[in-house]
Every structure is written in C-alpha cells, then in structure tokens.
Short mmCIF file of C-alpha atoms in Angstrom, two decimals:
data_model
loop_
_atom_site.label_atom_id
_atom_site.label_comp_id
_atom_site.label_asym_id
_atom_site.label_seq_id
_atom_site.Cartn_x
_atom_site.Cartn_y
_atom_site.Cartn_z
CA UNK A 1162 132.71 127.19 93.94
CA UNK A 1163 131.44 123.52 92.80
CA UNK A 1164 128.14 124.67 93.05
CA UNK A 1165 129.18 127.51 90.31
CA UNK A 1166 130.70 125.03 88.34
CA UNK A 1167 128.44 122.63 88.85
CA UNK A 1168 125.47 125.31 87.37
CA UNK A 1169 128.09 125.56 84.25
CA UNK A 1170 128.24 122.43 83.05
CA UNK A 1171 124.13 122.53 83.57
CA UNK A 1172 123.98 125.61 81.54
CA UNK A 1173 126.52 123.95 78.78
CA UNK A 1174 124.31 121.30 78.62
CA UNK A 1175 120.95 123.12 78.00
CA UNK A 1176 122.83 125.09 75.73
CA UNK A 1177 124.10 122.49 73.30
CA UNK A 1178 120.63 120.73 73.82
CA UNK A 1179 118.81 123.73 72.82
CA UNK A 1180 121.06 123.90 69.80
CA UNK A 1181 120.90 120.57 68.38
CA UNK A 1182 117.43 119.81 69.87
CA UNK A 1183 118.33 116.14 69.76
CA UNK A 1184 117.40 114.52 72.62
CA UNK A 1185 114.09 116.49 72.57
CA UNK A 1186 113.19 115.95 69.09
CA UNK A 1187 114.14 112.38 69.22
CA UNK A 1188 112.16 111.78 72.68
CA UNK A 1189 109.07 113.56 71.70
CA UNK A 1190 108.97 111.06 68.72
CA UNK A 1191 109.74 108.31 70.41
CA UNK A 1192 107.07 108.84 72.89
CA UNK A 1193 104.31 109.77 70.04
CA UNK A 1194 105.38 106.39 68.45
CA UNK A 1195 105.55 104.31 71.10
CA UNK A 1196 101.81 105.94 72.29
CA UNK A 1197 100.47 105.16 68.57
CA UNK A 1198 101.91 101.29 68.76
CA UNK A 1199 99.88 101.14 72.58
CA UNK A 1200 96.82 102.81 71.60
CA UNK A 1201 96.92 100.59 68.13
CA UNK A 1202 97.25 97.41 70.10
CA UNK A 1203 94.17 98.15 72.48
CA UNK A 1204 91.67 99.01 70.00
CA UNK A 1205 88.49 98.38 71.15
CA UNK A 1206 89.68 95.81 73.83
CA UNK A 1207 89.05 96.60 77.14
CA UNK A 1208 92.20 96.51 79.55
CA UNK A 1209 92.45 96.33 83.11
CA UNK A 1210 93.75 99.68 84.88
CA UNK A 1211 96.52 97.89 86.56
CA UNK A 1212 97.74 96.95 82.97
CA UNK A 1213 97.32 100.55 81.84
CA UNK A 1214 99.28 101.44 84.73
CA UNK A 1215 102.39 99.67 84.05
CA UNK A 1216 102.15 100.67 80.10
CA UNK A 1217 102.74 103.58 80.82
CA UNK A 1218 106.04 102.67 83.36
CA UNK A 1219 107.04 100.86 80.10
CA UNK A 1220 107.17 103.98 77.93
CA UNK A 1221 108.63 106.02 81.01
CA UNK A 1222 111.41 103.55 81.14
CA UNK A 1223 112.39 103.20 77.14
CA UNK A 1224 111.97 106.64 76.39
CA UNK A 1225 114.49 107.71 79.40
CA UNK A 1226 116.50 104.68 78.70
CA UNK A 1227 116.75 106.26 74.95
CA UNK A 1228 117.35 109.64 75.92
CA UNK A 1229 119.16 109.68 79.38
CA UNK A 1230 122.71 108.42 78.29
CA UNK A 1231 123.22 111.44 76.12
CA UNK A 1232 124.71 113.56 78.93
CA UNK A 1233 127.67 111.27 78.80
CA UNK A 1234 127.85 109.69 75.76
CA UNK A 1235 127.92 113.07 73.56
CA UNK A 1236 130.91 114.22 75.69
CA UNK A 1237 132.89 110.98 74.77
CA UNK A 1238 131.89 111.31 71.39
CA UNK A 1239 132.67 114.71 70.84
CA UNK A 1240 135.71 114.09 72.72
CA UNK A 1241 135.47 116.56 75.75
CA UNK A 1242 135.95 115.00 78.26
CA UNK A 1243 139.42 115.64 78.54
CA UNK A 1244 138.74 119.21 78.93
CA UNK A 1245 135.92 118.85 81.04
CA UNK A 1246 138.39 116.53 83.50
CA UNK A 1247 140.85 118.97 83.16
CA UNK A 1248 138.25 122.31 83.79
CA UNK A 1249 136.44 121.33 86.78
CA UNK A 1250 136.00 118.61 89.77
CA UNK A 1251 134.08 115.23 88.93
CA UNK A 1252 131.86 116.23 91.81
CA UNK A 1253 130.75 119.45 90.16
CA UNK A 1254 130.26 117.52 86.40
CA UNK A 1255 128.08 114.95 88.14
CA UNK A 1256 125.71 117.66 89.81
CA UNK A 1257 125.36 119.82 86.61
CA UNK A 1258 124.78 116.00 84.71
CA UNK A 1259 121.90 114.65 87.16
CA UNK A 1260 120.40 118.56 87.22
CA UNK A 1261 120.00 118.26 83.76
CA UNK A 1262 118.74 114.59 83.41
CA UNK A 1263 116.20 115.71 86.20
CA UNK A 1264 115.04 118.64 84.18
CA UNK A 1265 114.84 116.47 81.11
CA UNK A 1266 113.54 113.37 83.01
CA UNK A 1267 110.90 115.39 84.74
CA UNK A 1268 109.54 117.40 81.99
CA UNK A 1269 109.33 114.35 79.68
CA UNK A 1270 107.35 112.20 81.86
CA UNK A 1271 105.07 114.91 82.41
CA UNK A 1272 104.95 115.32 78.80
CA UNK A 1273 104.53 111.04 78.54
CA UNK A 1274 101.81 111.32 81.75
CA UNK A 1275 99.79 113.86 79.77
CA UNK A 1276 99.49 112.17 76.62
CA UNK A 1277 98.66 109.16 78.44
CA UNK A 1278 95.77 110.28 80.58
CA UNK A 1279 94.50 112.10 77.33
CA UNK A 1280 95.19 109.48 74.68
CA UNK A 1281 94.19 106.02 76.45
CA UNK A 1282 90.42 106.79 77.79
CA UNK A 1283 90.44 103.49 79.71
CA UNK A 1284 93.15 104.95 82.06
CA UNK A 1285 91.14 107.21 84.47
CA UNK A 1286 93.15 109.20 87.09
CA UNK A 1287 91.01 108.95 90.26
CA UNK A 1288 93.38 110.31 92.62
CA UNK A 1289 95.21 113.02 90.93
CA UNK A 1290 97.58 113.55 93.65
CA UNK A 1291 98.79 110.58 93.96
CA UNK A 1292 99.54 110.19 90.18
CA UNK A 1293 101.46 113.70 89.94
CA UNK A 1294 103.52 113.04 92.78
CA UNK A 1295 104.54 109.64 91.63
CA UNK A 1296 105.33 111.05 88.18
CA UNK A 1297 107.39 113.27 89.90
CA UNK A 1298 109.14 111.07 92.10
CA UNK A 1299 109.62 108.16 89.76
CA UNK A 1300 111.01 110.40 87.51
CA UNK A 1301 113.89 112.04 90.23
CA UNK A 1302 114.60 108.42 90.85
CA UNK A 1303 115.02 107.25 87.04
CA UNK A 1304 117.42 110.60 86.76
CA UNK A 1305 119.52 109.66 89.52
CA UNK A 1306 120.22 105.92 88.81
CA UNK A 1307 119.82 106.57 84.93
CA UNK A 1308 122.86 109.06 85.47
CA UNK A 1309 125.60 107.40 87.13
CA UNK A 1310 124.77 104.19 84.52
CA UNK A 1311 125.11 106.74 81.82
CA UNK A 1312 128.59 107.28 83.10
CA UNK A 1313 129.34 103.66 83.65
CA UNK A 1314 128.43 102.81 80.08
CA UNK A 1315 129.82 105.52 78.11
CA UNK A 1316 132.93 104.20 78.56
CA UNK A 1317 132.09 100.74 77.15
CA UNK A 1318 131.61 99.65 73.63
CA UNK A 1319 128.24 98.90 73.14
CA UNK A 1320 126.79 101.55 74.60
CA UNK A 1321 123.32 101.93 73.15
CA UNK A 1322 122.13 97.94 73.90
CA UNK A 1323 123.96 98.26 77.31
CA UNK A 1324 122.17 100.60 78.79
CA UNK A 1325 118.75 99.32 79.29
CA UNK A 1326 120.43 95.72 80.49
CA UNK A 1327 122.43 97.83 83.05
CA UNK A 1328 119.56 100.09 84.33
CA UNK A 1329 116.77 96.98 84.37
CA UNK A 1330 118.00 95.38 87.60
CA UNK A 1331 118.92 98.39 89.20
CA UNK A 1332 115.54 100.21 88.45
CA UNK A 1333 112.95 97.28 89.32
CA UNK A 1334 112.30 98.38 92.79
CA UNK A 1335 111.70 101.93 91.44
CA UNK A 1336 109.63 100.84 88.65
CA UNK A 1337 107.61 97.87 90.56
CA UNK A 1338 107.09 100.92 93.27
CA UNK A 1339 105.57 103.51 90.90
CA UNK A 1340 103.69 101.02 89.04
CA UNK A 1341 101.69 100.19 92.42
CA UNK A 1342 101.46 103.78 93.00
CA UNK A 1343 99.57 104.37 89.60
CA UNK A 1344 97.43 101.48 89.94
CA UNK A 1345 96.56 102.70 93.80
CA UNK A 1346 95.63 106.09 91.87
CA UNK A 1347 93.56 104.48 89.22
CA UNK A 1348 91.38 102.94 92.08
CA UNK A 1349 91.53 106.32 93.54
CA UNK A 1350 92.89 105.29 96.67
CA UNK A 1351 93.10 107.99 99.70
CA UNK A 1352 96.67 109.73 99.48
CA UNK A 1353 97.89 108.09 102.58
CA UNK A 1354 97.98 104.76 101.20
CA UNK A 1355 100.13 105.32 99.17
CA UNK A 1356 102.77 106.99 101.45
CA UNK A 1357 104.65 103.76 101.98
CA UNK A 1358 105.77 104.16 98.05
CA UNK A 1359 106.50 107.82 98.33
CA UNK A 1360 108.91 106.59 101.06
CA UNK A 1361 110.37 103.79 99.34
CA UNK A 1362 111.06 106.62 96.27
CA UNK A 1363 112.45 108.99 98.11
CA UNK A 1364 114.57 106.76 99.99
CA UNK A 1365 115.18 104.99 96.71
CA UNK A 1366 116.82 108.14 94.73
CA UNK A 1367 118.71 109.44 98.02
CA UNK A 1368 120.52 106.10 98.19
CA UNK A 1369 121.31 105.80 94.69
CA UNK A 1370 122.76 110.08 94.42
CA UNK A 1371 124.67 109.40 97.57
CA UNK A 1372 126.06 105.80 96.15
CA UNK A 1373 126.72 107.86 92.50
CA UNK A 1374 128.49 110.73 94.71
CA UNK A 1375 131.06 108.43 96.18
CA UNK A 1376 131.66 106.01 92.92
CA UNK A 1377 132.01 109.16 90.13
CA UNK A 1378 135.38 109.92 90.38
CA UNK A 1379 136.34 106.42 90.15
CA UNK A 1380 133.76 106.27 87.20
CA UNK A 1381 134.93 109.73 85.70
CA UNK A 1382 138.92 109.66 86.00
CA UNK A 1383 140.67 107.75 83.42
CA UNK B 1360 143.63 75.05 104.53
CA UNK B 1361 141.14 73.73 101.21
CA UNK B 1362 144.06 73.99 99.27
CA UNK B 1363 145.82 71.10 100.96
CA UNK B 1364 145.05 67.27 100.26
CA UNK B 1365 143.48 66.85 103.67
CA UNK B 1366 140.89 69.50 103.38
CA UNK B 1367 139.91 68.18 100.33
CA UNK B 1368 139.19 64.96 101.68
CA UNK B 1369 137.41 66.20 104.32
CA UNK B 1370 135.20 68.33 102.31
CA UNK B 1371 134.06 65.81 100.21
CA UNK B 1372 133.65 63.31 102.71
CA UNK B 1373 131.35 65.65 104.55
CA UNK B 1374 129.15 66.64 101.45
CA UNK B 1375 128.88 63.02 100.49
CA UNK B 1376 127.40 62.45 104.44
CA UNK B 1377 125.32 65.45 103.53
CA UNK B 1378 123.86 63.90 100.67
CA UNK B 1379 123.32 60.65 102.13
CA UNK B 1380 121.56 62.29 104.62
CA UNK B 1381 119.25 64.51 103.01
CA UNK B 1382 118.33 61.72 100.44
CA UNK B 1383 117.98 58.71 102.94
CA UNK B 1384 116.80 59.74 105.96
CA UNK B 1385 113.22 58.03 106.16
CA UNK B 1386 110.07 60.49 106.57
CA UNK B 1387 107.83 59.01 108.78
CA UNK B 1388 104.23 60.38 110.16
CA UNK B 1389 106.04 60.00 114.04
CA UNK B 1390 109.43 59.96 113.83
CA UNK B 1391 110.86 57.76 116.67
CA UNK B 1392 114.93 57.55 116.40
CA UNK B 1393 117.37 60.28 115.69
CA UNK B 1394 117.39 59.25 112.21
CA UNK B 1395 113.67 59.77 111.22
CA UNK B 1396 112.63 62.88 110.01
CA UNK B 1397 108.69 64.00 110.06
CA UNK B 1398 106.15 63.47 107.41
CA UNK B 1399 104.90 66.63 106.58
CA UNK B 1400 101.73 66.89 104.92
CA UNK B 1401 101.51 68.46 101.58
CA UNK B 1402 105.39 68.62 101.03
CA UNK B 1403 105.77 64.46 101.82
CA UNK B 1404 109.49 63.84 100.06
CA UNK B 1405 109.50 66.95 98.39
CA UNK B 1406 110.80 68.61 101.92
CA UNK B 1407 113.98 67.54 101.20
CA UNK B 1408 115.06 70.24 98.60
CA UNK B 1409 115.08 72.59 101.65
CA UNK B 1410 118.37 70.32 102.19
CA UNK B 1411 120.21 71.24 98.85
CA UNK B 1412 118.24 74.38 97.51
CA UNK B 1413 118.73 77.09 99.95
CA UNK B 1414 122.13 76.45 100.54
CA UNK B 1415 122.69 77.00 96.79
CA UNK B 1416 120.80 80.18 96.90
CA UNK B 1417 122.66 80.82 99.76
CA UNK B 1418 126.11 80.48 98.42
CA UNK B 1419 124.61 82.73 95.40
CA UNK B 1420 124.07 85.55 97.92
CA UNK B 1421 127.70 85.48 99.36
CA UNK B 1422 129.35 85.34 95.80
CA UNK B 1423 127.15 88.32 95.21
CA UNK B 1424 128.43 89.94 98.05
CA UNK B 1425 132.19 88.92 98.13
CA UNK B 1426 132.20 89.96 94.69
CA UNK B 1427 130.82 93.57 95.77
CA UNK B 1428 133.74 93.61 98.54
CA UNK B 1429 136.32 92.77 96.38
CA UNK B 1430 134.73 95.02 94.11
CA UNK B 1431 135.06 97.90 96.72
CA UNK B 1432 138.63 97.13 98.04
CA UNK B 1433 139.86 97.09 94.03
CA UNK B 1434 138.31 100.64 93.81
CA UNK B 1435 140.41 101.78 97.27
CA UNK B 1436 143.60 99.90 96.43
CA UNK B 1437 144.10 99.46 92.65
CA UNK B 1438 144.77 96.34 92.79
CA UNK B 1439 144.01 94.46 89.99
CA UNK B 1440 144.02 90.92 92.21
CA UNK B 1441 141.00 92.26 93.52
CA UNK B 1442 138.92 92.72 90.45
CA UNK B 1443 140.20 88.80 89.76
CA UNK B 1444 138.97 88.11 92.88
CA UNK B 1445 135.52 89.70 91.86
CA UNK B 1446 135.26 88.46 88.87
CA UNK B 1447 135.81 84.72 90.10
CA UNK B 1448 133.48 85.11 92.70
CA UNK B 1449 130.72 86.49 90.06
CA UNK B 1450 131.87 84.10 88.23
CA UNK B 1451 130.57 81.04 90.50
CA UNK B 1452 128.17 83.00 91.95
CA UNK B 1453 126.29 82.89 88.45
CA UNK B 1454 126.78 79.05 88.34
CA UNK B 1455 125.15 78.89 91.78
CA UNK B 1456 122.60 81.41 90.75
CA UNK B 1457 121.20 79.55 87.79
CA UNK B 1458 121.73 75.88 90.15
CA UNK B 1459 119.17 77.84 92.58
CA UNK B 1460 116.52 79.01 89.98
CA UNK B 1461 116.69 75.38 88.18
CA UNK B 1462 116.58 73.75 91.38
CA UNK B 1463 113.43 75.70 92.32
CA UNK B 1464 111.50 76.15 89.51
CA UNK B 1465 111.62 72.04 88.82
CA UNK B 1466 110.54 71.87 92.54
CA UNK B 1467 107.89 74.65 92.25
CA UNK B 1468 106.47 72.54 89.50
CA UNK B 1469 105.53 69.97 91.56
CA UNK B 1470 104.52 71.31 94.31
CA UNK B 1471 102.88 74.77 93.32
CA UNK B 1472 101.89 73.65 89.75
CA UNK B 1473 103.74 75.62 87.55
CA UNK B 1474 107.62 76.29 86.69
CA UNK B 1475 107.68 80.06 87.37
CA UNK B 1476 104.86 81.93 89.87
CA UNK B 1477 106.89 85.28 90.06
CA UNK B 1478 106.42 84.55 94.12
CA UNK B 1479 108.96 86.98 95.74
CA UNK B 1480 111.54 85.24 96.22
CA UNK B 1481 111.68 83.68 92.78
CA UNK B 1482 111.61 87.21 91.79
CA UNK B 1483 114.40 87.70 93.92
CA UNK B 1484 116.98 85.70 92.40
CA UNK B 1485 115.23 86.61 88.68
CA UNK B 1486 116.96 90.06 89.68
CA UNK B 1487 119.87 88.24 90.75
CA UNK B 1488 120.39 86.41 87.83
CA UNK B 1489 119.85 89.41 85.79
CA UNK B 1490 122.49 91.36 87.62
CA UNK B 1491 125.13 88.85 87.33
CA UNK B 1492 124.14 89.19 83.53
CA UNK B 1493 124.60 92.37 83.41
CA UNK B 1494 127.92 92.26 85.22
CA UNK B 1495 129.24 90.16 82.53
CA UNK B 1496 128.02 91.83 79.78
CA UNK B 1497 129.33 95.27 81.08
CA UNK B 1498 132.90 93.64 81.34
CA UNK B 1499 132.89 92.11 77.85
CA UNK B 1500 132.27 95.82 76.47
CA UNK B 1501 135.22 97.56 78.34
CA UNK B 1502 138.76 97.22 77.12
CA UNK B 1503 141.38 98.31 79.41
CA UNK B 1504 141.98 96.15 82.33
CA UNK B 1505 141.48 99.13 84.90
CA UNK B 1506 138.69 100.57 83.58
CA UNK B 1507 136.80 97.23 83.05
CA UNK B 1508 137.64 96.32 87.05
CA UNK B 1509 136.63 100.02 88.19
CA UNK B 1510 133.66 100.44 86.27
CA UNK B 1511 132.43 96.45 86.93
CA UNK B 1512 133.39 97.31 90.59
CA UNK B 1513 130.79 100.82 90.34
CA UNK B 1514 128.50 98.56 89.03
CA UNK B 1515 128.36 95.71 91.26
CA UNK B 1516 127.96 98.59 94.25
CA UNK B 1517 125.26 100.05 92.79
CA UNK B 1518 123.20 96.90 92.21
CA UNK B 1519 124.32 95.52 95.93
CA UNK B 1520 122.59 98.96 97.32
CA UNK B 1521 119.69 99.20 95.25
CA UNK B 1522 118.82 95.11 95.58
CA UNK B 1523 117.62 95.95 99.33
CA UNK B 1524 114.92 97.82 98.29
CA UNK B 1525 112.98 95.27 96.88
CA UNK B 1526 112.84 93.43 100.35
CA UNK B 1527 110.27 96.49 101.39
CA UNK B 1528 108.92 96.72 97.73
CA UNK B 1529 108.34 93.13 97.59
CA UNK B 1530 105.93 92.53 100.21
CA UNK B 1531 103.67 95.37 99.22
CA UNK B 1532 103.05 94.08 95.85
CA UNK B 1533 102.60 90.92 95.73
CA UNK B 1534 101.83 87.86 98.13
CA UNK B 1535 104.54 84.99 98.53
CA UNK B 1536 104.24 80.88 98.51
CA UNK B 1537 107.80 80.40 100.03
CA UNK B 1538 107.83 80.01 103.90
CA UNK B 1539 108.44 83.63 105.33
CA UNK B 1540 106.47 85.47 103.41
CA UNK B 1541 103.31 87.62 104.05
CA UNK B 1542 100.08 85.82 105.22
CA UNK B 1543 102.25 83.01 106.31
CA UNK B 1544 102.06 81.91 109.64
CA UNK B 1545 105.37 82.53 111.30
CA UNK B 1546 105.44 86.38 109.67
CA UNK B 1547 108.04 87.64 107.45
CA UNK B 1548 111.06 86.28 109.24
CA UNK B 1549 114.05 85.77 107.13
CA UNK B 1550 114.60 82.35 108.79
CA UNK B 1551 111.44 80.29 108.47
CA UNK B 1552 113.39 77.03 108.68
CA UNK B 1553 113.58 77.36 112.49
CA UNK B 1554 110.35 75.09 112.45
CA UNK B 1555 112.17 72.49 111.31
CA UNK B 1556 112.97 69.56 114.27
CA UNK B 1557 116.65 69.78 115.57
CA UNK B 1558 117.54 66.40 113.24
CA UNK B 1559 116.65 68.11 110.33
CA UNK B 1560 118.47 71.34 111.24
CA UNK B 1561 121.69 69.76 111.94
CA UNK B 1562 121.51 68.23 108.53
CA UNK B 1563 120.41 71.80 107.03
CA UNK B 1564 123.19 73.87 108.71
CA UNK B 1565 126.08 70.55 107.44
CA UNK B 1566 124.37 71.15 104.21
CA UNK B 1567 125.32 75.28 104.28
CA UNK B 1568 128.71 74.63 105.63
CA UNK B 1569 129.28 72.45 103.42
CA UNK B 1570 128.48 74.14 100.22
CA UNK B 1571 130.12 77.46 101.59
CA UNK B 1572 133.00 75.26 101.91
CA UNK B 1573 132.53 73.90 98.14
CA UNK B 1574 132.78 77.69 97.15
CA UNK B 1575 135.69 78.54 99.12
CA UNK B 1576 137.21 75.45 97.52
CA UNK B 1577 135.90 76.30 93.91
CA UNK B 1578 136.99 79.60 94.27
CA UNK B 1579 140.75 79.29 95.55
CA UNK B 1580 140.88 76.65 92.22
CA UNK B 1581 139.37 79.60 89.82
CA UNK B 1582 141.80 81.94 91.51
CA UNK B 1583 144.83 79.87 90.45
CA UNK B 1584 143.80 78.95 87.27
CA UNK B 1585 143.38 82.36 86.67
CA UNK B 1586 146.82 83.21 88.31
CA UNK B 1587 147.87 80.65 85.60
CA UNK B 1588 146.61 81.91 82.14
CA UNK B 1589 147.75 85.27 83.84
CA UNK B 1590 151.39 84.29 83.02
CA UNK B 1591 150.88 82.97 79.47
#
C-alpha cells in the first residue's frame, strides 16, 4: 500500500516535470553556464587534478542545490499540499520525493560528469571505476540529505538563499569524501583504495534516509 | 543550586582560582614543588591556552548537543519550553563557538604561523560555527512558533548525525597539527591531554568544571530572561 502510493506521487512528479520541463531546462543551463564560466577561467593555465576534482564537486553541489528543492517547494507554491496531506501517509510522499530527486540527482551528475571529462582536457579519468561509482554514490547521498532540507526549507521564507546555507554543513563530509575519491581516480589509484570512501558514502546516505524517515512527519504535518 | 546566591559565589570564586592558576603558575625546565608546571619546548608559555581553550570548545560541543536533546524532546512532547530551551542553549553555544575559534586562531598564529591552517580540528568547529549559523538563520525565516521549534529541532538532528562523519572523513584527507591527530605520536586518541603532569591536569579538569558550570549558570539566566519577555 505505501509502496503504491509512494510510486504515485513519483509518477505525479515525473509527470508535471515532463510537462513544464523546468527543473530540466533550467539545470541543463545552469550546468552549460557554469561549465563555460570554469573552462573560461582556465584558459590556457594549467591546473592541478586535485583542483579539477573539486570543480567539478562545486558544480555538482550548485546545480543540485538549484534544482533539488523543487520537489517541495512547487507543492507549497501551487498549494497542494493540503491534498497531498490529506491523500496519502508522509511516509509514502517522502519515498516518491527522494525516488525522484535520485532519478533527477543521478542523471544530472552523469550529465555534469560527462561534460566535464569531455570539456576540461586537463581532467583525465585514470581509474574509470572509481569515478562512476563515486558519481553515483555522491549523487544518492546529495538526494537523500538534499531532500529532507528541501522539506525543512519550504516551509520558511527565504527559501531560495536558505537552501545552500542549510545543506553546506550537512553535506561537507559527503562532498570532502567524493572530492578525495575523484582526485584518487585522477591519479588512477587501484579500486580498493578507495573503498574506505565508498563506505563512508554509503554509510553517509543510509544515516541521513533513516534520520529523514523518522523526522518527516514532524517536518510534513502542519 | 546556580540560581541561589551561594552558588554564585562559589562559581566565581572557583573560576577566578582557575585563572590565577592557569596564568601564574611558573613554567620551569624541572619543576620541583606542586606549583611548578614543566617547560615544554616549542610551546614555552603558550601551553597555557590548553587551560582556557578547550574547555571553551568544550562547552561549544555540549550546547550543541543539549540543544539537539531539547531539540528532540520538543519534537516528542510539544512543548514549546523545550524549543526555548534549544534555542538558549544554541544560543550560548554560538558565543562559545566563536570564543573557541578566536581563541585558537590568535594562538595558532603564534605558534603555527598563520591565523587559519584548515588543520582538522579547526575545520571542525568551522562546521560548527556554520551550523549554529544556519540554525539561526533557518529560525529567523519561519513564522509560527511550532513550526519554527519543529523544523529548527529537524534541523539541529540532522546536523548532530551527519557531524560524526567527518571524524572518519577527516583523517583521510588531510593531516592535523593539534595533539591527537594522525602522525602524532600518541595516535588519534580523543584525549591527548593525558600527557600532561597530574598538576596541570587538576588545573585542566577545574578549568572544564568550571566553565560547564559558567554555562549552566548562563543558561538558567537566558532561560528566565526569556521566561520574562515571554509575559510582555
């Protein structure tokens, strides 16, 4: 039953996304620009990888910080989330939330990773593996704090400067993690060094969803 | 118990012993008499901010966490003397925070060369100090007294569960110049002041009672002031 609902408000969510196409047109630009302003301020200068590597952590983080506090904010703005209290559990509107900032999360970093190994030439993957899967996991563990701050904020006034002074602290250990992940994959480190991070990210998001789980419906209910 | 006359007295008579202490005590190469504390090379008088500094980074930690607590029990009981509680406790907590990183960084100038080194455990109360910010700023942008004390409450959880991490991200990235901290000799234990000699360490534990105490005290004072503008 929640997990049906919970698929619902996922599938209302990709639904009014794919209508408007807002947080998807407005991301993909903000990443392009964002890219152009980076590769503009290299030029010809020649950067360290380490550097490189947490450039491209600082685009990650603004462009989800940007997009990621739609989920909530559009239902408070619209003014649904009355109905959305009164149709189904807070339980089952947080899962369908976080599955669809981890589909959007995911698939925009990719996105960002892409143009970034492609763009900057200075940035050379050496270890692929490690890079992909700390895309991957950073990203889960952006979603899953970047969701429960999305509900924490849209309640407040100032919601657009809030959010990246809420999710800062809370997303340092994620973001110093996956930093030293991408720099261990630029010098093409051997995948088990950098298994210590993979642990600290997975351990990382399953705190912070568990955490979320128990403080949403005192987030959610008015 | 702080609240009466008595306890007053006796608090401030034992932080102005602390102080007199930490400041006067002589440093000698060989210390002889109770009184004499050792000449440590490298640090010479500069030891002495152990005395003051980490029990205001200390206190800085408990506000942190009494806030959380409070924080919690206002989310189970509705309460709203809890969220004053928590808010009083942040409160002071940020006072102590910013006491802590001044404290430090003037300290870290002389002895390390430069205000700021991003060493761990300045990094450490960077977050801190950020998280109290945050804190504030979150409450300033809520109206409605419940939903400001639930969703500050949510918020101070989150940070207090998610601030742990960085004592395993920490020493991975970067190495430290505070005692304790990777490549130093006694290993990452949390308590490298156990090398201190047992003169020293009474003084050091006086000096943590002691400004515990001054937060207990400062705190039941913020509590009835803001019992007081409450009414009006």
């Amino acid at each position: 039953m929640m997990m049906r609902s919970a698929y619902e408000v996922f599938r209302k969510d990709v639904h009014s996304e794919f209508r408007t196409r807002y947080a998807m047109n407005a991301l993909i630009m903000f990443v392009i620009v964002a890219l152009s302003i980076i590769l503009f301020s290299i030029g010809d200068e020649s950067v360290t990888p380490g550097v490189l590597s947490g450039i491209l952590w600082v685009i990650i983080f603004f462009s989800g910080m940007s997009g990621l506090s739609r989920s909530f904010v559009s239902e408070e703005e619209r003014g649904t989330v009355l109905t959305l209290q009164l149709l189904t559990e807070p339980s089952a509107v947080y899962a369908g939330k976080l599955l669809f900032n981890l589909i959007l999360t995911v698939s925009l970093n990719l996105f960002i990773a892409v143009m970034y190994v492609l763009l900057v030439q200075q940035f050379v993957v050496q270890s692929p593996a490690i890079f992909w899967v700390t895309i991957l996991l950073g990203s889960a563990g952006i979603a899953a704090a970047a969701t429960i701050l999305a509900a924490i904020i849209a309640k407040a006034n100032t919601k657009g400067t809030l959010y990246p002074v809420l999710a800062f602290p809370i997303m340092l250990p994620l973001l110093l993690t996956v930093m030293n992940a991408t720099r261990l994959a630029t010098e093409g480190a051997p995948f088990s060094e950098a298994a210590g991070e993979f642990q600290v990210l997975v351990a990382y998001t399953v705190v912070v969803i568990a955490v979320s789980v128990i403080l949403f419906d005192f987030v959610w209910k008015d | 118990m702080i609240r009466s006359t008595t306890g007053k007295a006796l608090l401030s008579i034992w932080l102005t012993l602390v102080i007199v202490a930490g400041l006067a005590m002589p440093m000698v190469p060989v210390p002889r008499t109770w009184y004499e504390l050792p000449w440590i090379p490298g640090l010479e008088q500069k030891a002495r901010i152990i005395l003051f500094h980490v029990p205001m980074a200390w206190v800085t930690l408990v506000a942190f966490i009494s806030a959380m607590v409070y924080g919690i029990q206002f989310l189970k009981t509705k309460n709203l003397d809890y969220d004053l509680k928590s808010v009083n406790a942040a409160g002071l907590g940020t006072v102590f925070c910013i006491l802590a990183t001044v404290t430090g960084s003037i300290w870290a100038k002389f002895n390390w060369g430069s205000f700021w080194n991003w060493d761990p455990r300045e990094t450490s109360i960077f977050i801190l100090l950020l998280i109290y910010g945050a804190y504030f700023a979150l409450r300033s942008s809520i109206e409605g007294a419940e939903k400001r004390a639930a969703l500050s409450a949510a918020y101070s959880i989150i940070a207090g569960v998610t601030a742990p991490f960085f004592i395993f991200v920490m020493p991975r990235i970067m190495s430290g110049l505070h005692p304790g901290a990777k490549g130093d000799e006694g290993g990452a234990a949390p308590v490298a002041q156990l090398h201190m000699p047992p003169n020293m360490l009474v003084v050091f534990f006086a000096s943590l009672l002691g400004f515990t105490m001054l937060y207990v005290w400062l705190f039941s004072v913020r509590m009835r002031i803001s019992k007081l503008e409450e009414h009006h």
